[in-house]
XYZ file of C-alpha atoms in Angstrom:
294
model
C -45.997 254.944 104.946
C -43.892 252.947 102.226
C -45.704 249.776 103.465
C -48.912 251.103 102.980
C -48.238 252.632 99.641
C -47.033 248.999 98.628
C -50.037 247.476 100.277
C -52.506 249.754 98.670
C -51.379 249.157 95.186
C -51.190 245.307 95.602
C -54.690 245.300 96.782
C -55.665 247.239 93.939
C -54.083 244.676 91.658
C -55.589 241.425 92.556
C -54.973 239.654 89.300
C -51.201 239.857 89.575
C -49.501 236.440 90.221
C -47.976 235.362 93.247
C -44.604 235.414 91.492
C -44.869 238.750 90.123
C -46.129 240.209 93.497
C -43.110 238.884 95.093
C -40.682 240.454 92.416
C -42.441 243.771 92.844
C -42.334 243.583 96.673
C -38.416 242.972 96.420
C -38.111 245.783 93.755
C -40.283 248.402 95.831
C -38.306 248.227 99.126
C -35.318 247.843 97.415
C -36.229 251.434 96.362
C -37.795 252.669 99.414
C -35.016 251.782 101.557
C -32.781 254.263 99.730
C -35.375 257.023 99.453
C -36.439 259.787 101.997
C -39.855 259.466 100.705
C -42.533 257.108 99.116
C -42.314 256.291 95.356
C -45.128 258.359 94.828
C -43.937 261.143 96.574
C -40.262 261.204 95.734
C -38.731 262.984 92.495
C -38.570 260.912 89.436
C -34.720 262.110 88.788
C -33.900 260.878 92.568
C -35.882 257.524 91.850
C -33.508 257.210 88.671
C -30.222 258.116 90.427
C -31.012 255.727 93.162
C -31.736 252.496 90.988
C -28.507 253.374 88.727
C -26.665 253.446 92.184
C -27.600 250.000 93.551
C -27.133 247.998 90.236
C -25.384 248.090 86.976
C -27.553 245.128 85.339
C -29.984 246.809 82.886
C -32.563 244.357 83.204
C -32.646 245.030 87.116
C -32.817 248.557 86.497
C -35.919 248.127 84.023
C -37.621 245.804 86.647
C -37.165 248.549 89.637
C -38.324 251.554 87.310
C -41.366 249.676 85.979
C -42.527 249.162 89.647
C -41.779 252.520 90.379
C -44.196 253.546 87.006
C -46.638 251.125 88.211
C -46.935 252.411 91.954
C -46.660 256.257 90.741
C -49.555 255.564 88.124
C -51.927 254.025 90.976
C -50.973 257.138 92.852
C -51.658 259.705 89.690
C -48.046 260.849 90.123
C -46.030 261.990 86.938
C -43.746 259.295 85.272
C -42.558 260.725 82.221
C -38.956 260.683 82.817
C -39.484 257.239 84.112
C -41.019 255.932 81.061
C -38.238 257.580 78.775
C -35.649 255.901 81.132
C -36.966 252.740 81.035
C -37.236 252.740 77.143
C -33.636 253.506 76.698
C -32.613 250.802 79.043
C -34.567 248.655 76.796
C -32.934 249.624 73.536
C -29.482 248.841 75.753
C -31.012 245.574 76.428
C -31.830 244.718 72.699
C -28.704 245.656 71.565
C -26.929 243.682 74.033
C -29.248 240.704 72.714
C -28.741 241.237 69.155
C -25.076 240.931 69.775
C -25.660 237.561 71.892
C -27.662 236.237 69.116
C -25.125 237.011 66.390
C -22.432 235.418 68.351
C -24.668 232.161 68.925
C -25.240 231.780 65.169
C -21.796 231.159 64.795
C -21.350 228.907 68.048
C -24.780 227.016 68.364
C -25.025 223.405 66.723
C -27.451 222.674 63.915
C -30.637 220.794 64.410
C -28.962 217.544 62.693
C -26.164 217.756 65.192
C -28.361 217.577 68.180
C -30.432 214.682 66.503
C -26.968 212.758 65.953
C -26.013 213.502 69.811
C -29.187 211.578 70.732
C -28.216 208.917 68.604
C -25.153 208.859 70.476
C -26.436 208.733 73.767
C -28.692 205.955 72.864
C -25.834 203.931 71.147
C -23.661 204.389 74.575
C -27.122 203.367 76.390
C -26.956 206.457 78.467
C -30.958 206.250 79.165
C -31.563 208.971 81.450
C -29.755 211.444 78.960
C -31.683 210.116 76.188
C -34.910 210.664 77.576
C -33.911 214.315 78.416
C -32.783 215.165 75.175
C -35.560 213.719 73.127
C -37.965 215.778 75.362
C -36.263 218.882 74.791
C -35.771 218.293 70.854
C -39.305 216.709 70.558
C -41.539 218.919 72.791
C -39.487 221.735 73.281
C -39.614 221.628 77.077
C -38.350 224.357 79.656
C -36.083 223.056 82.594
C -38.747 222.327 85.084
C -41.020 220.676 82.563
C -38.304 217.946 82.882
C -38.813 217.333 86.436
C -40.715 214.279 85.745
C -41.972 211.309 87.760
C -42.256 207.880 86.086
C -44.935 205.512 86.851
C -46.119 202.322 85.423
C -49.778 203.063 85.665
C -52.331 206.127 85.306
C -53.399 205.407 89.108
C -50.120 206.558 90.090
C -50.024 209.620 88.335
C -52.583 211.573 90.807
C -50.507 214.603 91.484
C -51.986 217.443 89.829
C -48.915 219.628 90.586
C -46.376 216.966 89.283
C -45.146 216.154 85.592
C -45.506 212.249 84.779
C -44.371 209.912 82.338
C -46.904 206.792 82.334
C -45.044 204.040 81.056
C -47.025 201.342 79.432
C -46.520 198.180 77.603
C -46.496 199.649 73.877
C -46.441 203.658 74.778
C -45.980 206.260 77.094
C -47.798 209.584 78.152
C -45.932 212.508 79.211
C -48.292 214.617 81.046
C -47.572 218.172 81.955
C -49.128 219.419 85.099
C -46.370 221.903 86.309
C -45.039 224.157 83.864
C -44.173 228.256 83.310
C -47.433 228.861 81.155
C -50.007 226.391 82.392
C -52.364 229.027 83.593
C -52.618 229.850 79.844
C -52.258 226.559 78.112
C -53.412 224.315 80.209
C -52.357 220.625 81.066
C -50.362 218.912 78.212
C -50.551 215.352 77.200
C -48.486 213.648 74.748
C -48.405 210.024 73.579
C -45.304 208.662 72.362
C -44.721 205.575 70.733
C -41.028 205.310 69.266
C -39.482 202.068 70.372
C -36.165 203.397 70.879
C -37.249 206.183 73.598
C -40.098 203.774 75.462
C -36.835 201.395 75.430
C -34.974 204.050 76.985
C -37.237 205.047 79.605
C -37.744 201.080 80.625
C -33.893 200.653 80.679
C -33.570 203.725 82.940
C -36.472 202.224 85.244
C -34.466 199.135 85.420
C -31.377 200.739 86.191
C -33.076 202.545 89.175
C -34.203 198.786 90.611
C -37.517 198.894 88.653
C -40.716 200.601 89.986
C -41.372 200.354 93.777
C -44.045 197.929 94.886
C -45.994 201.067 96.513
C -46.277 202.653 93.370
C -43.979 205.475 94.083
C -42.363 207.208 91.146
C -38.857 206.772 89.801
C -37.493 210.352 89.344
C -35.965 211.107 85.864
C -34.008 213.730 87.723
C -32.597 212.005 90.666
C -29.639 210.888 92.607
C -28.532 207.521 92.668
C -30.825 206.511 95.614
C -33.746 207.827 93.503
C -33.759 211.429 95.531
C -35.630 214.141 93.550
C -33.255 216.747 92.416
C -33.975 220.289 94.069
C -35.603 223.170 91.990
C -32.362 225.199 92.461
C -30.205 222.292 90.766
C -32.298 221.367 87.930
C -30.659 223.650 85.367
C -27.260 222.539 86.209
C -28.579 218.852 86.408
C -29.854 219.333 82.906
C -26.786 220.990 81.361
C -24.860 218.440 82.247
C -26.441 215.938 80.114
C -27.178 218.005 76.888
C -24.841 218.598 73.690
C -21.917 220.498 75.177
C -23.690 221.687 78.109
C -26.235 224.013 76.022
C -29.298 225.520 78.106
C -32.841 224.669 77.269
C -33.114 227.945 75.688
C -30.129 227.202 73.300
C -32.167 224.036 71.950
C -35.191 225.976 71.586
C -33.374 228.738 69.590
C -31.713 226.176 67.264
C -35.252 224.533 66.650
C -37.015 228.112 65.862
C -34.203 229.515 63.564
C -34.403 226.129 61.736
C -37.631 226.195 61.191
C -37.962 229.671 60.147
C -35.123 228.839 57.602
C -37.386 226.181 56.085
C -40.341 228.617 56.128
C -42.715 225.995 57.935
C -45.324 227.885 59.623
C -46.950 224.745 60.970
C -44.200 223.396 62.551
C -43.769 226.863 63.905
C -47.091 226.517 65.535
C -46.739 222.885 66.860
C -43.468 224.085 68.446
C -45.537 227.080 70.012
C -48.182 224.536 71.230
C -45.417 222.219 72.808
C -43.838 224.739 74.851
C -46.449 226.644 75.612
C -45.270 229.876 74.204
C -46.742 232.529 72.034
C -45.482 232.528 68.349
C -44.561 236.067 68.937
C -42.355 235.468 71.789
C -40.821 232.467 69.810
C -39.868 234.704 67.219
C -38.642 237.803 69.322
C -37.092 235.832 72.174
C -35.479 232.463 70.416
C -35.369 233.293 66.563
C -31.443 234.264 66.161
C -32.047 236.118 62.884
C -34.585 238.481 64.632
C -33.152 241.826 65.336
C -34.942 243.479 68.378
C -33.112 246.780 68.105
C -34.078 247.492 64.432
């Protein structure tokens, strides 16, 4: 019965992304395994108690309860107690986020410090790290955006699921084919002519032995033998090359917060376009002075 209930809901919501469907499936069967009845026929109180029993993480609790709400609504079952529980959990999450942001305001560096760090990397000829930090600072990238194949010609940038840097004589083209919000914002192309950054790209490729004769790429995130880093290792790999091990989210928080202090809305719009994130999300999720629990 549980399998059919879940399948009926998914079939009725074809527009859900594969990633969302996978998350919903995980949550649904996590709950279904511990309940005597299907979600639609279970008591709301029993669902809440079971969810609180299987995890202490408020974000996971919200995820599970949200799935229960969606499935029950599809089956015309009451959801009032579940909605109230979700709202209380979200308030706790917001309070925790505000506390974290207050701490980060004291701990995170300024944009000037991040820029000086980039210059230090250049002076020390840490070419890969220069490219990584430049892209984080200039295009406000996420981790996956930095999984980049560097090629020497447009004709070698043919895979629509791969991000590329096409390194040419006088400039480079950064093509983002594979990033979180591509379905909303489309493929992104950035041309940069900064002499230092193009020197860093060229020098990194040379360190790797130059471009292979068969046209295959030099991977920006790779081991010594040009073996591409696995997805599960990208976050750790990047944090090993950022200022004091900061995350890409921390870099973005520094950028958003500084732009707000300067009152430059045009820069915020550009950051939104660069990252592929709405302005409202940038403010609520990355602005350290934004109080979500107010």
